[in-house]
Each structure stands twice: as C-alpha cells, then as structure tokens.
Amino acid sequence: MILRLSLLLILLLIIVPQSIQGSIFKTFSNTLSPKYPPYSFVFPLSGNVFPLGYYSVSLQIGNPPKDFTFDVDTGSDLTWVQCDAPCSGCTVRTELQYKPKSNTVPCSDSICSALHWPQKPECLNPKEQCDYEVEYADQGSSMGALVVDQFSLKLLDGSSFVPRLAFGCGYDQHFPSAHLPPATVGVLGLEKGKISILTQLVSARLTRNVFGHCLSSKGGGYLFFGDNVIPSTGVSWTTLVSPNNHYTTGPAELLYNGKATGLNGLKLIFDSGSTYTYFNRKTYQAIVNLIGNNLKGKPVKDVKDDKTLAICWKGAKPLKSVLEVKNLFKTLTINFKNGRTNSQLQIPPESYLIVSKTGNVCLGILNGSEVGLQDSNVIGDISMQGVMVIYDNEKQQLGWVSADCDKLPK
Ligand SMILES: *[C@@H]1O[C@H](CO)[C@@H](O)[C@H](O)[C@H]1NC(C)=O
C-alpha cells in the first residue's frame, strides 16, 4: 500500500513543473468582470434515483475542452476526477480519465491550505504537489493531488467563461463494489468549503454564493449556480445551521398524513450525493411502524425475497410505477419551525418509494444507524425529486419550491 502510494507520488512528481508559483487565485484576475452583475449558470443533469442511483452533470475541462461526468454531491466539498497519473482503482477507461499536464497545484498555494483547513498541508518543499484524500460515508475514498485547469462554463445566453479552477486529480480510488457509478468520472463537491468549485467561482466574482438543483422523477433535471433562475415567489425557506460544511437544517418535526408523530428536534442534512433518505434509528423505526400500520388491510404484502432495499411490498400484480400504489401510502411532512413561522417540506409517497426490477414497491427511507450515520438524518435524491432545492450560502438558508424539473429554466 505504502509502496504503491510512493510509486505514484514519484510518477506524479516527474510531471510537476518547476514553473508553477504563487497562488492560482492570480489567474482569476483575467476573469474578473466588475462591470457586470454576477452570472447564473445552468447545467442539464442526467441520471435517476432507480436504477442508476445518482444524478450527474457533464463539465468541460481543459484546452481543448473535454467532457467529464460528475456525480453531483452537496454532501462533500472537493471536486475530483479520475485521473490518468496513472490510476489505481479507476472505474472508467484511460481515455475517459483526466490527463494532468504539468498543472499540479503546489502545496504552498493558498488553495492547498483551504483544502486542508483547519489543518495545515504537509509542505516541506513549497513546490511539492498538494495532496488530498477524501473519504465518503459509504467507506469509499479517493486520493490524489490538486491540479488547476480551465473549465468551459456556458451562460444561459450561450456566451461562455473559462475560469481556471482547482480540483482533485484522483489516482487512487477505493470504492465498495457498487459505489462510484461506472458512468461518472468524478464527484462535483458542492458543500461550502473554500475548495468547492462554487466558492472558487464566487471568489472570482463570477456568480453569487447560491446554487440549487431540480431532480426530475423521470430522470435528468438541472443544476444551477447563481440566483437568476430562482422564482421570486412561492419558495419556502428554512435556516441553515452550520456546525460544519454540511447543509444542515432543523430542528424539525415529522408529520405523517398531516398528523403529529411525536418525532421532534430532527436535524436534517440535504445531500444530493445520497440516493435514498436516511433517518436515525428511532425515527426510522417509527416511520416503518407508521407505514406498516397504515398498510394493514390494503392490497400489498411484505416480500422477503426482493433484496433491492430493506423493505419491499408486493402488489396484486407487478408494478410499473409508484403512481399505481401512491394512494395506499401517505405523505410525510417535515415541519421546520423558524421562529414564529413554519415551513413545510412535503415528501409524498413517490418521493420515498421506488419500484424494483421485479415490480415490487420498496421503501426508499433507510436506517441511518445501519450505515454508521449515528444521529444525523439525510435527505437524499429520492425525497428531492420534483422540487427546486436552493442552497443559499449568502443568507444561510435552504429553500424549496415545486417545479417542473424537465424544463431547463430560460
Ligand atoms: C437500525 O440499525 C441498527 C444498527 O444496525 C439496529 O440496531 C436497529 O435494529 C435497526 N432498526 C430497524 C428498525 O431495523
């Protein structure tokens, strides 16, 4: 392990140029445009909750620009791409990987300190590459070095910008079997740390520190940076509470079928990198009981032989869509108390159920304790379908509004 790592480091060091100096932030001065208001960028998404389990965005990097697909993750900071440095544990062919060309970020650069904050990067020689390692909740990890390259970002009016941004060149990945979807080459990290691509664009004054996504239940949808596409009315908001870089909301109470459940004080992390929604042990147990009791006497039965998710039910005949059994289930509501006012996020059955390949309906709310989430609750893709979710880092608030995610905003 150590041997392989040092071998890769040596290979990478060979391609490190002696000429990279100073801060990459300097390069932003080319793209600063104080004359204009900050811009908004809209990116189409692909993917779905089931069977793919992720939503991805395609971004163009380099000159000439090359397409890379990223898993959109509001639960981590660092954007990284599988990298031919060469690579160990990459899931895509070499031709699809990013090829670094003498563009590693030196460890003395301020962006390297931002990446490692609150710790300091190890940096004995200021020209050494800036190493990173990220670990995900599902035990996956990526290790590599920061590089800087130009991104081609299109505006709504078709004009484009080519800011130089720092991201990870991941040459050593470890993922538990089904994690990193083979179709995505990397992860677009959208948490609020300084290393995030959005924060870098905000530092360059290209956009506001606001972004959001609209995940369609038919698959696809869009991601946006900036605030131009946010509707001026109808958005519900709640405060972001920030013990760390996660987008955490709450405390909130949970209602089932519009009625109190006694489940209160919930903190919820909005994480587009999570396919399903997770609740802590006690809340999960309560939800399973509520749903189970509600199904008594209804034409669905528990099935044990469908391993798609922990809990599945069989209908009278195999199902094609959740909509066929939607009326047998009830809406969950997350009620946020913001001082005197409340705001409610509705989670209708189609936002917590999936139909498995064998035509059973399965519960897309999972037991967080089983995956080591301790006491946090995670709102995943399944429960964010059909709504525009807005992460506003300027006002420290999170918003949502029903939207047609199939139509790109104009
Ligand atoms: C949730 O997971 C924990 C830890 O594995 C387990 O003890 C508990 O019984 C599970 N709850 C349910 C309802 O399955």
Coordinates of C-alpha atoms and ligand atoms in Angstrom, one line a residue:
M1 CA 0.0 0.0 0.0
I2 CA 2.6 2.5 1.1
L3 CA 4.9 1.2 -1.6
R4 CA 2.3 1.8 -4.3
L5 CA 1.5 5.2 -3.0
S6 CA 5.1 6.4 -3.0
L7 CA 5.5 5.0 -6.5
L8 CA 2.5 7.0 -7.7
L9 CA 3.8 10.1 -6.0
I10 CA 7.1 9.7 -7.8
L11 CA 5.4 9.4 -11.1
L12 CA 3.4 12.5 -10.4
L13 CA 6.4 14.5 -9.2
I14 CA 8.1 13.8 -12.5
I15 CA 5.3 15.7 -14.3
V16 CA 5.3 18.6 -11.8
P17 CA 6.7 21.6 -13.5
Q18 CA 9.2 23.8 -11.8
S19 CA 7.4 26.8 -13.1
I20 CA 4.1 26.8 -11.1
Q21 CA 4.5 29.6 -8.5
G22 CA 2.3 31.8 -6.4
S23 CA -1.4 31.5 -6.0
I24 CA -3.7 30.2 -8.6
F25 CA -6.1 32.9 -7.4
K26 CA -4.0 35.3 -9.5
T27 CA -5.3 33.7 -12.6
F28 CA -8.8 34.8 -11.6
S29 CA -7.9 38.4 -12.3
N30 CA -8.3 37.6 -16.0
T31 CA -11.9 36.6 -15.5
L32 CA -12.9 39.3 -13.0
S33 CA -15.6 41.4 -14.5
P34 CA -16.8 44.0 -12.0
K35 CA -18.8 45.8 -14.7
Y36 CA -21.4 43.0 -14.9
P37 CA -23.7 41.6 -12.2
P38 CA -22.8 38.1 -11.2
Y39 CA -23.9 35.5 -13.7
S40 CA -26.0 32.4 -13.5
F41 CA -25.0 29.1 -15.0
V42 CA -27.4 26.2 -15.7
F43 CA -26.3 22.7 -16.3
P44 CA -28.5 19.8 -17.5
L45 CA -28.4 16.7 -15.4
S46 CA -28.7 13.0 -16.2
G47 CA -29.4 10.1 -14.0
N48 CA -32.2 8.9 -11.8
V49 CA -32.9 7.5 -8.3
F50 CA -33.6 4.0 -9.5
P51 CA -32.0 2.0 -11.1
L52 CA -29.0 4.4 -11.5
G53 CA -28.9 5.9 -8.0
Y54 CA -27.2 9.2 -8.9
Y55 CA -27.7 12.4 -10.8
S56 CA -24.7 13.6 -12.9
V57 CA -23.6 16.7 -14.7
S58 CA -21.2 17.0 -17.6
L59 CA -18.5 19.6 -17.4
Q60 CA -15.8 20.5 -19.9
I61 CA -12.3 20.8 -18.6
G62 CA -9.0 21.7 -20.4
N63 CA -7.9 23.1 -23.7
P64 CA -9.2 21.7 -26.0
P65 CA -12.2 21.1 -23.7
K66 CA -13.0 17.5 -22.8
D67 CA -16.3 16.3 -21.2
F68 CA -16.3 14.7 -17.8
T69 CA -19.4 13.5 -16.0
F70 CA -19.6 14.2 -12.2
D71 CA -21.8 12.8 -9.6
V72 CA -23.5 15.9 -8.1
D73 CA -22.8 15.8 -4.3
T74 CA -24.0 18.5 -1.9
G75 CA -22.5 16.4 0.9
S76 CA -18.8 17.0 0.2
D77 CA -16.5 19.9 -0.8
L78 CA -13.9 18.7 -3.2
T79 CA -14.5 18.2 -6.9
W80 CA -12.2 15.5 -8.3
V81 CA -11.9 13.4 -11.4
Q82 CA -10.4 10.0 -12.0
C83 CA -7.0 10.8 -13.3
D84 CA -4.5 9.1 -15.5
A85 CA -1.4 9.8 -13.4
P86 CA -1.6 6.7 -13.9
C87 CA -4.5 5.4 -11.8
S88 CA -5.2 2.7 -9.3
G89 CA -8.9 1.9 -8.7
C90 CA -10.3 3.9 -11.5
T91 CA -13.7 2.7 -12.8
V92 CA -13.5 4.2 -16.3
R93 CA -11.2 3.6 -19.3
T94 CA -8.0 5.5 -19.5
E95 CA -9.3 7.6 -22.5
L96 CA -12.1 8.9 -20.3
Q97 CA -9.8 9.9 -17.4
Y98 CA -8.3 13.3 -16.9
K99 CA -4.7 13.6 -18.0
P100 CA -2.7 16.0 -15.9
K101 CA -0.1 18.1 -17.8
S102 CA 2.3 19.9 -15.5
N103 CA -0.6 21.6 -13.8
T104 CA -0.4 20.4 -10.2
V105 CA -1.1 23.0 -7.5
P106 CA 2.0 23.5 -5.2
C107 CA 1.4 22.8 -1.5
S108 CA 2.4 26.4 -0.7
D109 CA -0.6 27.8 -2.6
S110 CA -3.4 29.2 -0.5
I111 CA -6.0 26.9 -2.2
C112 CA -4.0 24.0 -0.7
S113 CA -4.3 25.5 2.7
A114 CA -8.0 26.0 2.1
L115 CA -8.4 22.3 1.1
H116 CA -6.7 21.2 4.3
W117 CA -8.2 23.7 6.6
P118 CA -8.4 23.7 9.6
Q119 CA -5.2 21.5 9.5
K120 CA -2.2 22.7 7.6
P121 CA -1.0 20.9 4.4
E122 CA 2.2 19.0 4.8
C123 CA 4.6 21.1 2.8
L124 CA 8.3 20.6 3.3
N125 CA 9.2 21.9 -0.2
P126 CA 6.9 24.7 -1.3
K127 CA 6.9 23.3 -4.9
E128 CA 5.7 19.9 -3.9
Q129 CA 2.2 18.9 -5.1
C130 CA -0.8 19.4 -2.9
D131 CA -2.1 16.0 -1.9
Y132 CA -5.6 15.3 -0.8
E133 CA -7.6 12.4 0.4
V134 CA -11.4 12.3 0.7
E135 CA -13.5 9.7 2.4
Y136 CA -17.2 9.2 2.0
A137 CA -19.8 8.0 4.3
D138 CA -20.1 4.7 2.4
Q139 CA -16.4 3.9 3.1
G140 CA -15.3 4.9 -0.4
S141 CA -12.3 7.1 -0.8
S142 CA -10.2 9.0 -3.4
M143 CA -6.6 10.1 -3.0
G144 CA -4.7 12.3 -5.4
A145 CA -3.3 15.8 -5.9
L146 CA -4.8 19.1 -6.7
V147 CA -4.5 20.4 -10.2
V148 CA -5.7 23.6 -11.9
D149 CA -7.2 23.8 -15.3
Q150 CA -9.8 25.8 -17.3
F151 CA -13.5 24.9 -17.1
S152 CA -15.7 26.0 -20.0
L153 CA -18.9 27.3 -18.4
K154 CA -21.8 28.4 -20.6
L155 CA -24.2 31.1 -19.6
L156 CA -27.9 31.0 -20.2
D157 CA -27.4 33.3 -23.2
G158 CA -24.9 31.0 -24.8
S159 CA -21.8 33.0 -24.0
S160 CA -19.1 31.3 -22.0
F161 CA -16.4 31.7 -19.4
V162 CA -13.2 29.8 -19.0
P163 CA -12.2 30.3 -15.4
R164 CA -9.2 28.3 -14.1
L165 CA -10.3 26.2 -11.1
A166 CA -8.6 23.9 -8.7
F167 CA -9.8 20.3 -8.4
G168 CA -8.6 16.9 -7.4
C169 CA -6.8 14.6 -9.8
G170 CA -7.7 11.2 -8.2
Y171 CA -5.2 8.5 -9.0
D172 CA -6.0 6.1 -6.1
Q173 CA -9.6 5.2 -5.5
H174 CA -11.2 2.6 -3.2
F175 CA -14.9 2.1 -3.5
P176 CA -17.1 -0.6 -2.0
S177 CA -18.4 -2.5 -5.0
A178 CA -21.4 -0.6 -6.3
H179 CA -20.5 2.9 -5.2
L180 CA -19.0 5.2 -7.7
P181 CA -21.3 4.7 -10.7
P182 CA -19.2 3.4 -13.6
A183 CA -20.6 6.2 -15.8
T184 CA -19.3 9.1 -13.7
V185 CA -15.7 10.0 -13.9
G186 CA -15.7 12.1 -10.7
V187 CA -17.6 13.9 -8.0
L188 CA -18.7 17.5 -8.1
G189 CA -18.5 18.6 -4.5
L190 CA -20.8 21.5 -3.6
E191 CA -20.5 21.9 0.1
K192 CA -19.5 25.3 1.3
G193 CA -15.8 24.8 1.9
K194 CA -13.3 27.1 0.2
I195 CA -12.1 24.3 -2.1
S196 CA -15.5 23.9 -3.7
I197 CA -15.8 24.9 -7.3
L198 CA -18.7 27.2 -6.4
T199 CA -16.7 29.0 -3.8
Q200 CA -13.9 29.5 -6.3
L201 CA -16.3 31.0 -8.8
V202 CA -17.7 33.3 -6.1
S203 CA -14.1 34.4 -5.2
A204 CA -13.7 35.3 -8.9
R205 CA -16.9 37.3 -8.6
L206 CA -18.5 35.3 -11.4
T207 CA -21.5 34.2 -9.5
R208 CA -23.4 34.6 -6.3
N209 CA -22.9 32.1 -3.5
V210 CA -26.2 30.4 -4.2
F211 CA -26.9 27.3 -6.2
G212 CA -29.6 24.7 -6.5
H213 CA -30.9 21.7 -8.3
C214 CA -34.1 20.3 -9.7
L215 CA -34.1 16.5 -9.9
S216 CA -36.8 15.1 -12.2
S217 CA -38.6 11.9 -11.2
K218 CA -38.5 11.0 -14.9
G219 CA -34.7 11.2 -14.7
G220 CA -32.5 14.2 -15.5
G221 CA -33.2 17.7 -14.4
Y222 CA -30.8 20.6 -13.9
L223 CA -28.2 22.2 -11.6
F224 CA -27.7 25.9 -11.4
F225 CA -25.1 28.3 -9.9
G226 CA -26.3 31.9 -9.1
D227 CA -29.7 33.2 -8.2
N228 CA -31.2 34.3 -11.6
V229 CA -33.4 31.2 -12.0
I230 CA -34.9 31.2 -8.5
P231 CA -38.6 32.1 -8.6
S232 CA -39.4 35.3 -6.8
T233 CA -42.5 33.9 -5.1
G234 CA -43.6 30.5 -3.7
V235 CA -40.2 29.4 -2.2
S236 CA -40.3 28.0 1.3
W237 CA -37.2 28.7 3.3
T238 CA -35.5 27.5 6.5
T239 CA -32.3 28.5 8.2
L240 CA -29.1 26.5 7.6
V241 CA -27.5 25.6 10.9
S242 CA -23.8 25.0 10.3
P243 CA -21.7 23.1 12.7
N244 CA -19.6 22.1 9.7
N245 CA -19.7 22.3 5.9
H246 CA -22.8 20.2 5.6
Y247 CA -26.1 21.7 4.6
T248 CA -27.9 21.0 7.8
T249 CA -31.4 22.2 8.7
G250 CA -33.6 21.9 11.7
P251 CA -34.8 21.3 14.3
A252 CA -37.9 20.0 12.6
E253 CA -40.8 17.8 13.5
L254 CA -42.1 15.0 11.3
L255 CA -45.7 14.6 10.4
Y256 CA -47.4 11.5 8.8
N257 CA -50.6 12.1 6.9
G258 CA -50.6 15.6 8.3
K259 CA -50.7 14.4 11.9
A260 CA -48.1 14.8 14.6
T261 CA -45.9 11.7 15.2
G262 CA -44.1 12.9 18.3
L263 CA -40.8 12.9 16.3
N264 CA -39.2 16.3 17.1
G265 CA -35.9 18.1 17.1
L266 CA -34.7 16.5 13.9
K267 CA -31.6 17.9 12.2
L268 CA -31.6 17.0 8.5
I269 CA -28.7 17.2 6.1
F270 CA -29.6 17.8 2.4
D271 CA -27.2 15.6 0.4
S272 CA -27.7 15.1 -3.3
G273 CA -24.8 12.5 -3.1
S274 CA -27.1 10.2 -1.3
T275 CA -29.6 8.3 -3.4
Y276 CA -32.0 7.5 -0.6
T277 CA -33.2 9.2 2.6
Y278 CA -31.8 8.1 5.9
F279 CA -33.3 8.6 9.4
N280 CA -31.7 7.8 12.8
R281 CA -32.7 4.5 14.4
K282 CA -35.6 5.8 16.5
T283 CA -37.2 7.9 13.7
Y284 CA -36.7 5.1 11.2
Q285 CA -38.4 2.6 13.4
A286 CA -41.3 5.0 14.0
I287 CA -41.7 5.6 10.2
V288 CA -41.6 1.9 9.4
N289 CA -44.3 1.3 12.1
L290 CA -46.5 4.2 10.8
I291 CA -46.3 3.0 7.2
G292 CA -46.8 -0.7 8.2
N293 CA -49.9 0.1 10.3
N294 CA -51.3 2.2 7.5
L295 CA -50.9 -0.7 5.1
K296 CA -53.0 -3.1 7.2
G297 CA -55.9 -4.4 5.1
K298 CA -54.5 -2.8 1.9
P299 CA -53.8 -4.9 -1.2
V300 CA -50.0 -5.1 -0.7
K301 CA -48.0 -7.7 1.2
D302 CA -44.5 -7.8 2.6
V303 CA -42.0 -9.6 0.4
K304 CA -38.8 -11.1 1.8
D305 CA -37.2 -12.3 -1.4
D306 CA -36.7 -8.8 -3.0
K307 CA -33.2 -7.6 -1.9
T308 CA -33.5 -4.3 -3.7
L309 CA -33.9 -2.4 -0.4
A310 CA -34.6 -3.4 3.2
I311 CA -38.4 -3.3 3.0
C312 CA -40.4 -4.2 -0.1
W313 CA -44.1 -5.0 -0.7
K314 CA -45.8 -6.9 -3.5
G315 CA -49.0 -5.7 -5.1
A316 CA -51.8 -7.7 -6.7
K317 CA -49.7 -7.7 -9.9
P318 CA -46.2 -6.5 -10.7
L319 CA -46.0 -2.7 -10.7
K320 CA -44.6 -0.4 -13.4
S321 CA -44.8 2.8 -11.5
V322 CA -45.0 4.1 -7.9
L323 CA -48.0 6.1 -9.0
E324 CA -50.1 2.8 -9.2
V325 CA -49.9 2.4 -5.4
K326 CA -49.4 6.0 -4.4
N327 CA -52.8 6.2 -2.8
L328 CA -52.1 3.3 -0.4
F329 CA -49.4 5.4 1.2
K330 CA -49.4 8.8 3.0
T331 CA -47.4 11.9 2.7
L332 CA -44.6 12.6 5.2
T333 CA -44.1 16.2 6.1
I334 CA -41.0 17.8 7.6
N335 CA -42.1 20.8 9.6
F336 CA -39.4 23.4 10.2
K337 CA -40.0 25.9 12.9
N338 CA -38.3 29.2 12.0
G339 CA -39.1 31.4 15.0
R340 CA -42.8 32.2 14.6
T341 CA -43.3 30.9 11.2
N342 CA -43.2 27.3 9.9
S343 CA -42.2 26.0 6.6
Q344 CA -43.0 22.5 5.4
L345 CA -41.3 20.2 3.0
Q346 CA -43.8 17.6 1.8
I347 CA -42.5 14.1 1.0
P348 CA -45.3 12.4 -0.9
P349 CA -45.1 8.6 -1.5
E350 CA -43.4 8.9 -4.9
S351 CA -40.6 10.7 -3.0
Y352 CA -39.9 7.9 -0.6
L353 CA -40.8 4.7 -2.7
I354 CA -39.3 3.1 -5.7
V355 CA -40.4 0.2 -7.9
S356 CA -37.9 -2.6 -8.0
K357 CA -37.0 -4.5 -11.2
T358 CA -39.3 -7.3 -10.2
G359 CA -42.2 -4.9 -9.9
N360 CA -42.4 -4.6 -6.1
V361 CA -42.7 -1.3 -4.3
C362 CA -39.8 -0.7 -1.9
L363 CA -39.2 1.9 0.9
G364 CA -36.5 4.4 -0.1
I365 CA -36.2 5.6 3.5
L366 CA -33.3 3.7 5.2
N367 CA -31.9 3.0 8.6
G368 CA -29.1 5.6 9.1
S369 CA -27.7 3.6 12.1
E370 CA -27.0 0.7 9.8
V371 CA -24.6 2.8 7.7
G372 CA -23.0 4.5 10.6
L373 CA -24.7 7.8 10.3
Q374 CA -25.2 7.9 14.1
D375 CA -27.8 10.5 14.9
S376 CA -27.9 12.5 11.7
N377 CA -30.7 12.3 9.2
V378 CA -30.1 12.7 5.5
I379 CA -32.5 13.9 2.8
G380 CA -31.3 12.2 -0.4
D381 CA -32.2 12.4 -4.1
I382 CA -35.4 10.4 -3.7
S383 CA -37.0 13.0 -1.5
M384 CA -35.8 16.0 -3.5
Q385 CA -37.5 14.9 -6.8
G386 CA -39.8 17.4 -8.4
V387 CA -38.7 20.4 -6.4
M388 CA -36.1 23.1 -7.0
V389 CA -33.9 22.9 -3.9
I390 CA -31.9 26.1 -3.3
Y391 CA -28.8 26.3 -1.1
D392 CA -28.2 30.0 -0.3
N393 CA -24.8 30.4 1.4
E394 CA -25.2 34.2 1.4
K395 CA -28.3 34.3 3.6
Q396 CA -27.5 30.9 5.2
Q397 CA -30.8 29.4 4.2
L398 CA -32.2 26.5 2.3
G399 CA -35.3 26.8 0.1
W400 CA -37.6 24.6 -1.9
V401 CA -40.4 25.1 -4.4
S402 CA -42.4 22.6 -6.6
A403 CA -41.0 22.8 -10.1
D404 CA -41.1 21.1 -13.4
C405 CA -37.5 19.8 -13.5
D406 CA -37.8 18.5 -17.0
K407 CA -37.8 22.1 -18.4
L408 CA -34.5 23.9 -18.3
P409 CA -35.0 27.5 -17.0
K410 CA -34.7 30.2 -19.7
Ligands
LIG1 C1 -31.3 0.1 12.6 O1 -30.0 -0.2 12.6 C2 -29.5 -0.5 13.9 C3 -28.0 -0.7 13.8 O2 -27.7 -1.7 12.9 C4 -30.2 -1.7 14.5 O3 -29.8 -2.0 15.8 C5 -31.8 -1.4 14.5 O4 -32.5 -2.5 14.9 C6 -32.2 -1.1 13.1 N1 -33.6 -0.7 13.2 C7 -34.5 -1.2 12.4 C8 -35.9 -0.8 12.6 O5 -34.3 -2.1 11.6

